């Protein structure tokens, strides 16, 4: 028995290394379980890198001032718009590139990649100019006090002005993922976030010849980190070992492919905006119950986001598998891939939910020991974790639609689940029935259950198999 366990462990380590080194890129034949593992591992690590950086960044900035933290909060809520465009375009890029790779049409994948990058550059340059010229006005519009604007406008100017780094980082990684080169996307984020973590304190607090920039230093460090990763990505696209290799003659605009990408990306942008706007409304309802309740909720959501990252990684793997297998004219294999990924995700999320249900108070206490914060934070963690298995399936199936290029269906599902169900229920339960914060937590959980059920029913109908991209 021991020998067998050692063999299994050795095999696991071997597969893990193959996954992160990107040696395997064929996912339309062979074992589906192996394909899910090979794509999920680098995508999970990629997502974890992103959440680690977010925690480190806020930890450094919180040492500057309360205004500095508030500046990041206000700027982030504006940058959500940039993220929406980048994520929508990324979904379209993954779907189209995966489909072409599945069809063994590498030239078509290259054309799609160039159009996606061109669109990304165009959008980010326009937004960047607005950010540089109107940084102070943007903070004032978001309700920033005069002293906050004076201290923080440099951060806003650099973050929105340099948004091309985040747009291209998202976008080129989506191209790599669509091509099945998930490990390259992972290494790009390792480079980006590794540099960020090293440069953050240098530019915020000063180091040698680098002056102390305060909160603006966080934006400078972020742009240098992401910009370096984008140069690394472009180097691989032109000279590297990925499936998609560009040459100068590929750098031509193809309006037909570009319009197709815009059409597919609109659904992705709408999905993201529906999701984020519903969170803003929930935050507004929560603010009715005082800062301690709000703090507990915020900590619980941060904790959950960290464990949701591996789940997102698996969902992204499902999107790539669907796109590539539809391209290879294997819709049944695409469908089996989704149900298997959903099952593995449910096992992972089920395990996490047990930890949250049992140890919620202890987990929240690591971040804050105020009794009311711990009470509300742990309640939030427990109530939302109760629906985690549904969440696991909902996330995978939604991403599977996106991978097929059917971004309209998840947009409709989000609209029904979040705007038509979650928000009215949260308002009525929390404020009309006077359940307080508990009403919001219950609404979040039930909305995820509704989303998962609708998504699975629509997915089983199979219309996504007919979508052309």
Short mmCIF file of C-alpha atoms in Angstrom, two decimals:
data_model
loop_
_atom_site.label_atom_id
_atom_site.label_comp_id
_atom_site.label_asym_id
_atom_site.label_seq_id
_atom_site.Cartn_x
_atom_site.Cartn_y
_atom_site.Cartn_z
CA UNK A 1 0.00 0.00 0.00
CA UNK A 2 2.84 2.40 0.96
CA UNK A 3 4.59 1.69 -2.33
CA UNK A 4 1.38 2.48 -4.24
CA UNK A 5 0.96 5.77 -2.35
CA UNK A 6 4.57 6.73 -3.11
CA UNK A 7 3.99 5.93 -6.77
CA UNK A 8 0.82 8.04 -6.86
CA UNK A 9 2.56 10.95 -5.10
CA UNK A 10 5.53 10.73 -7.52
CA UNK A 11 3.13 10.67 -10.46
CA UNK A 12 1.29 13.70 -9.07
CA UNK A 13 4.54 15.69 -8.71
CA UNK A 14 5.53 14.66 -12.25
CA UNK A 15 2.15 15.81 -13.66
CA UNK A 16 2.36 19.04 -11.64
CA UNK A 17 5.76 19.83 -13.18
CA UNK A 18 4.51 19.06 -16.71
CA UNK A 19 1.54 21.39 -16.07
CA UNK A 20 3.60 24.37 -14.85
CA UNK A 21 6.31 23.89 -17.49
CA UNK A 22 3.67 23.85 -20.25
CA UNK A 23 5.08 20.78 -22.01
CA UNK A 24 1.60 19.44 -22.79
CA UNK A 25 -0.58 21.44 -25.20
CA UNK A 26 -2.90 18.84 -26.79
CA UNK A 27 -6.29 18.80 -25.06
CA UNK A 28 -8.68 17.50 -27.71
CA UNK A 29 -7.52 13.87 -27.41
CA UNK A 30 -6.55 11.51 -24.58
CA UNK A 31 -7.65 11.57 -20.94
CA UNK A 32 -10.12 14.37 -20.06
CA UNK A 33 -9.13 14.18 -16.38
CA UNK A 34 -5.48 14.74 -17.32
CA UNK A 35 -6.44 17.65 -19.63
CA UNK A 36 -8.39 19.32 -16.78
CA UNK A 37 -5.41 18.88 -14.42
CA UNK A 38 -2.84 20.19 -16.95
CA UNK A 39 -4.90 23.32 -17.66
CA UNK A 40 -6.21 23.93 -14.11
CA UNK A 41 -2.91 23.87 -12.20
CA UNK A 42 -1.23 26.86 -13.95
CA UNK A 43 -4.56 28.75 -14.03
CA UNK A 44 -5.07 28.19 -10.27
CA UNK A 45 -1.51 29.37 -9.53
CA UNK A 46 -2.07 32.39 -11.81
CA UNK A 47 -5.19 33.38 -9.84
CA UNK A 48 -3.47 32.86 -6.47
CA UNK A 49 -0.59 35.14 -7.55
CA UNK A 50 -3.14 37.87 -8.32
CA UNK A 51 -4.83 37.60 -4.89
CA UNK A 52 -1.50 37.49 -3.00
CA UNK A 53 -0.43 40.70 -4.73
CA UNK A 54 -3.74 42.43 -3.83
CA UNK A 55 -3.17 41.58 -0.14
CA UNK A 56 0.51 42.69 -0.16
CA UNK A 57 -0.31 45.95 -1.97
CA UNK A 58 -2.98 46.99 0.54
CA UNK A 59 -0.70 45.97 3.46
CA UNK A 60 2.05 48.37 2.27
CA UNK A 61 -0.31 51.22 1.42
CA UNK A 62 -2.14 51.00 4.77
CA UNK A 63 1.17 52.06 6.40
CA UNK A 64 1.05 55.39 4.48
CA UNK A 65 -2.30 56.87 5.62
CA UNK A 66 -6.04 56.30 5.81
CA UNK A 67 -6.40 58.64 2.80
CA UNK A 68 -4.00 56.43 0.82
CA UNK A 69 -6.17 53.35 1.42
CA UNK A 70 -9.32 55.34 0.58
CA UNK A 71 -7.67 56.58 -2.66
CA UNK A 72 -7.04 52.98 -3.74
CA UNK A 73 -10.67 52.11 -2.93
CA UNK A 74 -12.07 55.02 -4.98
CA UNK A 75 -9.66 54.48 -7.90
CA UNK A 76 -10.34 50.73 -7.95
CA UNK A 77 -14.08 51.35 -8.28
CA UNK A 78 -13.39 53.46 -11.43
CA UNK A 79 -10.83 50.95 -12.77
CA UNK A 80 -13.59 48.33 -12.54
CA UNK A 81 -14.76 49.81 -15.85
CA UNK A 82 -11.33 49.10 -17.39
CA UNK A 83 -11.41 45.57 -15.92
CA UNK A 84 -14.87 45.03 -17.42
CA UNK A 85 -13.60 45.93 -20.91
CA UNK A 86 -10.41 43.88 -20.46
CA UNK A 87 -12.26 40.82 -19.09
CA UNK A 88 -14.95 41.00 -21.82
CA UNK A 89 -12.33 41.21 -24.54
CA UNK A 90 -10.33 38.44 -22.84
CA UNK A 91 -13.34 36.09 -22.83
CA UNK A 92 -13.80 36.72 -26.56
CA UNK A 93 -10.07 36.20 -27.25
CA UNK A 94 -10.02 32.88 -25.32
CA UNK A 95 -13.17 31.63 -27.10
CA UNK A 96 -12.00 32.53 -30.64
CA UNK A 97 -8.36 31.43 -30.19
CA UNK A 98 -9.41 28.13 -28.54
CA UNK A 99 -11.85 27.44 -31.38
CA UNK A 100 -9.19 28.06 -34.07
CA UNK A 101 -6.62 25.92 -32.26
CA UNK A 102 -9.20 23.12 -31.98
CA UNK A 103 -9.79 23.44 -35.74
CA UNK A 104 -5.98 23.19 -36.24
CA UNK A 105 -6.18 26.67 -37.84
CA UNK A 106 -3.11 28.26 -36.19
CA UNK A 107 -3.07 31.10 -38.77
CA UNK A 108 -6.67 31.98 -37.82
CA UNK A 109 -5.65 31.99 -34.14
CA UNK A 110 -2.77 34.37 -34.94
CA UNK A 111 -5.12 36.74 -36.82
CA UNK A 112 -7.55 36.72 -33.85
CA UNK A 113 -4.68 37.39 -31.41
CA UNK A 114 -3.47 40.44 -33.37
CA UNK A 115 -7.01 41.90 -33.61
CA UNK A 116 -7.62 41.40 -29.88
CA UNK A 117 -4.32 43.14 -28.98
CA UNK A 118 -5.05 46.01 -31.42
CA UNK A 119 -8.48 46.54 -29.84
CA UNK A 120 -6.95 46.43 -26.36
CA UNK A 121 -4.35 49.07 -27.26
CA UNK A 122 -6.98 51.37 -28.82
CA UNK A 123 -9.35 51.16 -25.80
CA UNK A 124 -6.59 51.60 -23.20
CA UNK A 125 -5.00 54.61 -24.95
CA UNK A 126 -8.36 56.46 -24.99
CA UNK A 127 -9.05 55.61 -21.31
CA UNK A 128 -5.43 56.44 -20.38
CA UNK A 129 -5.67 59.98 -21.79
CA UNK A 130 -8.92 60.56 -19.85
CA UNK A 131 -7.23 59.28 -16.65
CA UNK A 132 -4.15 61.51 -17.03
CA UNK A 133 -6.10 64.69 -17.85
CA UNK A 134 -9.00 64.27 -15.39
CA UNK A 135 -7.46 62.40 -12.38
CA UNK A 136 -8.55 65.03 -9.81
CA UNK A 137 -12.04 65.33 -11.30
CA UNK A 138 -12.49 61.52 -11.22
CA UNK A 139 -11.67 61.39 -7.48
CA UNK A 140 -13.97 64.36 -6.79
CA UNK A 141 -16.77 62.65 -8.73
CA UNK A 142 -16.31 59.53 -6.53
CA UNK A 143 -16.79 61.69 -3.42
CA UNK A 144 -13.14 62.21 -2.40
CA UNK A 145 -12.42 65.01 0.14
CA UNK A 146 -10.08 67.84 -1.04
CA UNK A 147 -7.13 66.62 1.11
CA UNK A 148 -7.58 63.04 -0.21
CA UNK A 149 -7.62 64.31 -3.82
CA UNK A 150 -4.43 66.31 -3.23
CA UNK A 151 -2.64 63.32 -1.68
CA UNK A 152 -3.99 60.66 -4.01
CA UNK A 153 -4.51 62.09 -7.52
CA UNK A 154 -1.00 60.95 -8.58
CA UNK A 155 -2.01 57.33 -7.87
CA UNK A 156 -5.20 57.71 -9.93
CA UNK A 157 -3.29 59.38 -12.79
CA UNK A 158 -0.71 56.56 -12.96
CA UNK A 159 -3.22 53.72 -12.55
CA UNK A 160 -5.75 54.88 -15.17
CA UNK A 161 -3.09 56.51 -17.35
CA UNK A 162 -1.09 53.27 -17.39
CA UNK A 163 -4.11 50.98 -17.79
CA UNK A 164 -2.59 49.63 -21.04
CA UNK A 165 -0.38 47.38 -18.88
CA UNK A 166 -3.33 45.70 -17.14
CA UNK A 167 -5.43 45.47 -20.35
CA UNK A 168 -2.62 43.82 -22.34
CA UNK A 169 -1.62 41.56 -19.44
CA UNK A 170 -5.23 40.26 -19.21
CA UNK A 171 -5.64 40.03 -22.94
CA UNK A 172 -2.40 38.28 -23.95
CA UNK A 173 -2.82 35.82 -21.07
CA UNK A 174 -6.32 35.06 -22.42
CA UNK A 175 -4.77 34.35 -25.84
CA UNK A 176 -2.23 31.98 -24.25
CA UNK A 177 -5.01 30.24 -22.28
CA UNK A 178 -7.14 29.81 -25.41
CA UNK A 179 -4.16 28.23 -27.16
CA UNK A 180 -3.71 25.83 -24.23
CA UNK A 181 -0.48 27.56 -23.07
CA UNK A 182 -1.81 28.20 -19.56
CA UNK A 183 1.68 27.88 -18.03
CA UNK A 184 2.98 30.91 -20.01
CA UNK A 185 0.08 32.98 -18.63
CA UNK A 186 1.04 31.81 -15.13
CA UNK A 187 4.74 32.74 -15.51
CA UNK A 188 3.75 36.19 -16.84
CA UNK A 189 1.83 36.84 -13.60
CA UNK A 190 4.63 35.40 -11.45
CA UNK A 191 6.96 37.96 -13.07
CA UNK A 192 4.44 40.83 -12.82
CA UNK A 193 3.44 40.25 -9.20
CA UNK A 194 6.94 39.26 -8.06
CA UNK A 195 8.28 42.60 -9.35
CA UNK A 196 5.32 44.44 -7.80
CA UNK A 197 5.99 42.96 -4.37
CA UNK A 198 9.72 43.92 -4.56
CA UNK A 199 9.18 47.42 -6.03
CA UNK A 200 6.13 48.44 -3.94
CA UNK A 201 8.01 49.34 -0.71
CA UNK A 202 10.88 50.95 -2.71
CA UNK A 203 8.61 53.43 -4.50
CA UNK A 204 6.15 53.97 -1.61
CA UNK A 205 8.72 54.60 1.16
CA UNK A 206 11.80 55.49 -0.92
CA UNK A 207 14.97 53.44 -1.42
CA UNK A 208 18.47 54.74 -2.25
CA UNK A 209 18.12 57.15 -5.21
CA UNK A 210 14.33 56.43 -5.48
CA UNK A 211 12.42 59.20 -3.63
CA UNK A 212 9.44 58.52 -1.32
CA UNK A 213 6.34 58.71 -3.54
CA UNK A 214 3.72 57.62 -0.98
CA UNK A 215 0.55 56.10 -2.46
CA UNK A 216 1.61 57.17 -5.98
CA UNK A 217 4.61 54.83 -5.59
CA UNK A 218 2.22 51.84 -5.46
CA UNK A 219 0.88 52.81 -8.91
CA UNK A 220 4.40 53.31 -10.34
CA UNK A 221 5.51 49.89 -9.01
CA UNK A 222 2.35 48.22 -10.37
CA UNK A 223 2.87 49.69 -13.84
CA UNK A 224 6.56 48.69 -13.94
CA UNK A 225 5.68 45.15 -12.81
CA UNK A 226 2.81 44.71 -15.27
CA UNK A 227 4.67 46.49 -18.07
CA UNK A 228 7.67 44.12 -17.68
CA UNK A 229 5.29 41.14 -17.82
CA UNK A 230 3.68 42.51 -21.02
CA UNK A 231 7.15 42.80 -22.64
CA UNK A 232 7.80 39.18 -21.56
CA UNK A 233 4.44 38.12 -23.13
CA UNK A 234 5.21 39.95 -26.39
CA UNK A 235 8.67 38.36 -26.46
CA UNK A 236 7.05 34.91 -26.27
CA UNK A 237 4.43 35.82 -28.89
CA UNK A 238 7.16 36.82 -31.36
CA UNK A 239 10.16 34.66 -30.40
CA UNK A 240 8.94 32.08 -27.89
CA UNK A 241 7.75 28.54 -27.47
CA UNK A 242 3.95 29.09 -27.42
CA UNK A 243 1.53 27.56 -29.93
CA UNK A 244 0.85 31.02 -31.38
CA UNK A 245 3.94 32.65 -32.85
CA UNK A 246 3.53 36.03 -34.52
CA UNK A 247 5.63 37.44 -37.36
CA UNK A 248 5.66 41.04 -38.63
CA UNK A 249 3.44 40.15 -41.61
CA UNK A 250 0.67 39.15 -39.11
CA UNK A 251 0.41 42.75 -37.87
CA UNK A 252 -2.46 43.70 -40.18
CA UNK A 253 -5.94 44.86 -39.16
CA UNK A 254 -8.76 42.48 -40.09
CA UNK A 255 -12.05 44.29 -39.47
CA UNK A 256 -14.24 41.20 -39.94
CA UNK A 257 -12.41 39.32 -37.15
CA UNK A 258 -12.32 42.50 -35.03
CA UNK A 259 -16.10 43.03 -35.28
CA UNK A 260 -16.63 39.35 -34.36
CA UNK A 261 -14.42 39.80 -31.26
CA UNK A 262 -16.33 42.95 -30.25
CA UNK A 263 -19.67 41.08 -30.63
CA UNK A 264 -18.50 38.18 -28.44
CA UNK A 265 -16.89 40.52 -25.88
CA UNK A 266 -20.05 42.60 -25.31
CA UNK A 267 -21.63 39.69 -23.43
CA UNK A 268 -18.49 39.28 -21.30
CA UNK A 269 -18.41 43.00 -20.44
CA UNK A 270 -22.12 42.93 -19.53
CA UNK A 271 -21.62 39.84 -17.30
CA UNK A 272 -18.84 41.55 -15.36
CA UNK A 273 -20.73 44.84 -14.97
CA UNK A 274 -23.92 43.08 -13.83
CA UNK A 275 -21.93 41.16 -11.21
CA UNK A 276 -19.91 44.13 -9.90
CA UNK A 277 -22.83 46.58 -9.87
CA UNK A 278 -24.90 44.13 -7.80
CA UNK A 279 -22.03 43.95 -5.26
CA UNK A 280 -22.02 47.76 -5.03
CA UNK A 281 -25.77 47.74 -4.23
CA UNK A 282 -25.27 44.99 -1.62
CA UNK A 283 -22.48 47.07 -0.05
CA UNK A 284 -24.91 50.03 0.11
CA UNK A 285 -27.53 47.88 1.92
CA UNK A 286 -24.85 46.55 4.32
CA UNK A 287 -23.71 50.10 5.16
CA UNK A 288 -27.13 50.63 6.83
CA UNK A 289 -26.05 48.37 9.72
CA UNK A 290 -22.94 50.25 10.84
CA UNK A 291 -19.20 50.03 10.30
CA UNK A 292 -18.58 46.90 12.43
CA UNK A 293 -21.09 44.85 10.41
CA UNK A 294 -19.60 46.26 7.19
CA UNK A 295 -16.05 45.41 8.35
CA UNK A 296 -17.09 41.82 9.16
CA UNK A 297 -18.71 41.46 5.73
CA UNK A 298 -15.64 42.95 3.96
CA UNK A 299 -13.22 40.60 5.77
CA UNK A 300 -15.43 37.57 5.03
CA UNK A 301 -15.61 38.47 1.32
CA UNK A 302 -11.79 38.94 1.16
CA UNK A 303 -11.28 35.51 2.78
CA UNK A 304 -13.73 33.93 0.34
CA UNK A 305 -12.12 35.57 -2.69
CA UNK A 306 -8.82 33.92 -1.75
CA UNK A 307 -10.35 30.42 -1.79
CA UNK A 308 -12.47 31.20 -4.87
CA UNK A 309 -9.30 31.75 -6.93
CA UNK A 310 -8.54 28.00 -7.40
CA UNK A 311 -12.19 27.57 -8.35
CA UNK A 312 -11.84 30.29 -11.01
CA UNK A 313 -8.74 28.50 -12.30
CA UNK A 314 -10.72 25.30 -12.85
CA UNK A 315 -13.56 27.27 -14.49
CA UNK A 316 -11.09 28.87 -16.93
CA UNK A 317 -9.79 25.38 -17.77
CA UNK A 318 -13.37 24.35 -18.65
CA UNK A 319 -13.66 27.38 -21.00
CA UNK A 320 -10.49 26.39 -22.90
CA UNK A 321 -11.54 22.73 -23.14
CA UNK A 322 -14.97 23.68 -24.51
CA UNK A 323 -13.52 26.05 -27.12
CA UNK A 324 -10.84 23.65 -28.33
CA UNK A 325 -13.11 20.60 -28.44
CA UNK A 326 -15.86 22.46 -30.32
CA UNK A 327 -13.19 23.54 -32.82
CA UNK A 328 -12.11 19.89 -33.14
CA UNK A 329 -15.79 18.97 -33.87
CA UNK A 330 -16.07 17.04 -30.59
CA UNK A 331 -19.05 18.64 -28.79
CA UNK A 332 -19.66 15.53 -26.66
CA UNK A 333 -16.09 15.60 -25.34
CA UNK A 334 -16.57 19.32 -24.60
CA UNK A 335 -19.71 18.53 -22.58
CA UNK A 336 -18.10 15.67 -20.61
CA UNK A 337 -15.13 17.99 -19.83
CA UNK A 338 -17.52 20.53 -18.26
CA UNK A 339 -19.36 18.03 -16.04
CA UNK A 340 -16.08 16.48 -14.89
CA UNK A 341 -14.55 19.91 -14.13
CA UNK A 342 -17.75 20.82 -12.25
CA UNK A 343 -17.47 17.64 -10.16
CA UNK A 344 -13.81 18.33 -9.21
CA UNK A 345 -14.66 21.94 -8.42
CA UNK A 346 -17.59 20.83 -6.24
CA UNK A 347 -15.29 18.46 -4.28
CA UNK A 348 -12.82 21.32 -3.70
CA UNK A 349 -15.51 23.87 -2.78
CA UNK A 350 -17.33 21.35 -0.57
CA UNK A 351 -14.12 20.78 1.42
CA UNK A 352 -13.56 24.55 1.78
CA UNK A 353 -17.17 25.06 2.90
CA UNK A 354 -16.70 22.53 5.75
CA UNK A 355 -13.65 24.45 6.98
CA UNK A 356 -15.64 27.73 6.89
CA UNK A 357 -18.68 26.22 8.61
CA UNK A 358 -16.57 24.80 11.48
CA UNK A 359 -13.84 27.44 11.91
CA UNK A 360 -15.56 30.70 10.78
CA UNK A 361 -15.04 32.58 14.08
CA UNK A 362 -11.36 31.63 14.31
CA UNK A 363 -10.71 32.66 10.67
CA UNK A 364 -12.33 36.12 11.07
CA UNK A 365 -10.51 36.62 14.43
CA UNK A 366 -7.14 36.45 12.59
CA UNK A 367 -8.04 39.75 10.91
CA UNK A 368 -10.03 41.52 13.63
CA UNK A 369 -11.02 40.66 17.22
CA UNK A 370 -13.85 43.20 17.73
CA UNK A 371 -16.80 41.01 18.92
CA UNK A 372 -19.38 42.48 16.48
CA UNK A 373 -16.96 42.22 13.52
CA UNK A 374 -16.21 38.56 14.36
CA UNK A 375 -19.91 37.76 14.90
CA UNK A 376 -21.08 39.23 11.56
CA UNK A 377 -18.02 38.12 9.58
CA UNK A 378 -18.31 34.51 10.73
CA UNK A 379 -22.08 34.49 10.11
CA UNK A 380 -21.44 35.76 6.56
CA UNK A 381 -18.78 33.10 5.98
CA UNK A 382 -21.04 30.29 7.22
CA UNK A 383 -24.21 31.31 5.37
CA UNK A 384 -22.47 31.84 2.01
CA UNK A 385 -20.32 28.69 2.39
CA UNK A 386 -23.55 26.67 2.76
CA UNK A 387 -24.16 27.21 -0.98
CA UNK A 388 -20.57 26.58 -2.12
CA UNK A 389 -21.27 23.33 -3.99
CA UNK A 390 -23.87 25.12 -6.14
CA UNK A 391 -21.39 27.97 -6.62
CA UNK A 392 -18.81 25.46 -7.91
CA UNK A 393 -21.09 24.17 -10.67
CA UNK A 394 -22.49 27.63 -11.49
CA UNK A 395 -19.02 29.05 -12.03
CA UNK A 396 -17.79 26.19 -14.26
CA UNK A 397 -20.93 26.05 -16.42
CA UNK A 398 -21.00 29.86 -16.89
CA UNK A 399 -17.37 29.83 -18.03
CA UNK A 400 -18.15 26.88 -20.34
CA UNK A 401 -20.74 29.03 -22.17
CA UNK A 402 -18.10 31.78 -22.49
CA UNK A 403 -15.57 29.27 -23.83
CA UNK A 404 -18.07 28.29 -26.53
CA UNK A 405 -18.37 31.98 -27.48
CA UNK A 406 -21.94 32.08 -26.14
CA UNK A 407 -21.44 35.09 -23.83
CA UNK A 408 -25.11 36.13 -24.12
CA UNK A 409 -26.49 33.18 -22.11
CA UNK A 410 -24.42 33.80 -18.92
CA UNK A 411 -25.32 37.52 -19.22
CA UNK A 412 -29.04 36.61 -19.13
CA UNK A 413 -28.43 34.20 -16.22
CA UNK A 414 -26.53 36.90 -14.26
CA UNK A 415 -29.31 39.41 -14.95
CA UNK A 416 -31.98 37.02 -13.62
CA UNK A 417 -29.94 35.78 -10.63
CA UNK A 418 -28.37 39.05 -9.46
CA UNK A 419 -30.61 41.96 -10.49
CA UNK A 420 -34.04 40.30 -10.62
CA UNK A 421 -33.60 37.90 -7.68
CA UNK A 422 -30.64 38.74 -5.37
CA UNK A 423 -30.99 42.53 -5.02
CA UNK A 424 -34.79 42.66 -4.40
CA UNK A 425 -34.52 39.71 -1.97
CA UNK A 426 -31.60 41.33 -0.09
CA UNK A 427 -33.50 44.63 0.23
CA UNK A 428 -36.76 43.01 1.38
CA UNK A 429 -35.12 40.51 3.76
CA UNK A 430 -32.62 42.95 5.30
CA UNK A 431 -34.66 46.17 5.53
CA UNK A 432 -38.39 45.35 5.14
CA UNK A 433 -38.48 42.07 7.11
CA UNK A 434 -35.72 43.49 9.37
CA UNK A 435 -33.46 40.41 9.26
CA UNK A 436 -30.52 42.82 9.14
CA UNK A 437 -27.23 41.65 7.64
CA UNK A 438 -28.49 38.04 7.72
CA UNK A 439 -30.98 38.99 4.97
CA UNK A 440 -28.12 40.02 2.66
CA UNK A 441 -26.13 36.83 3.37
CA UNK A 442 -29.16 34.62 2.64
CA UNK A 443 -29.87 36.54 -0.60
CA UNK A 444 -26.26 36.02 -1.80
CA UNK A 445 -26.42 32.26 -1.14
CA UNK A 446 -29.86 31.71 -2.69
CA UNK A 447 -28.90 33.76 -5.77
CA UNK A 448 -25.90 31.46 -6.34
CA UNK A 449 -28.17 28.41 -6.02
CA UNK A 450 -30.61 29.91 -8.58
CA UNK A 451 -27.71 30.78 -10.91
CA UNK A 452 -26.31 27.23 -10.79
CA UNK A 453 -29.70 25.58 -11.44
CA UNK A 454 -30.57 27.87 -14.40
CA UNK A 455 -27.06 27.50 -15.86
CA UNK A 456 -27.14 23.68 -15.67
CA UNK A 457 -30.64 23.46 -17.17
CA UNK A 458 -29.69 25.73 -20.10
CA UNK A 459 -26.36 23.97 -20.56
CA UNK A 460 -28.10 20.58 -20.85
CA UNK A 461 -30.24 21.94 -23.71
CA UNK A 462 -27.00 22.06 -25.74
CA UNK A 463 -27.65 25.22 -27.82
CA UNK A 464 -24.08 26.38 -27.00
CA UNK A 465 -22.78 23.59 -29.28
CA UNK A 466 -24.18 25.43 -32.33
CA UNK A 467 -22.53 28.81 -31.64
CA UNK A 468 -20.13 29.97 -34.36
CA UNK A 469 -17.20 32.24 -33.50
#
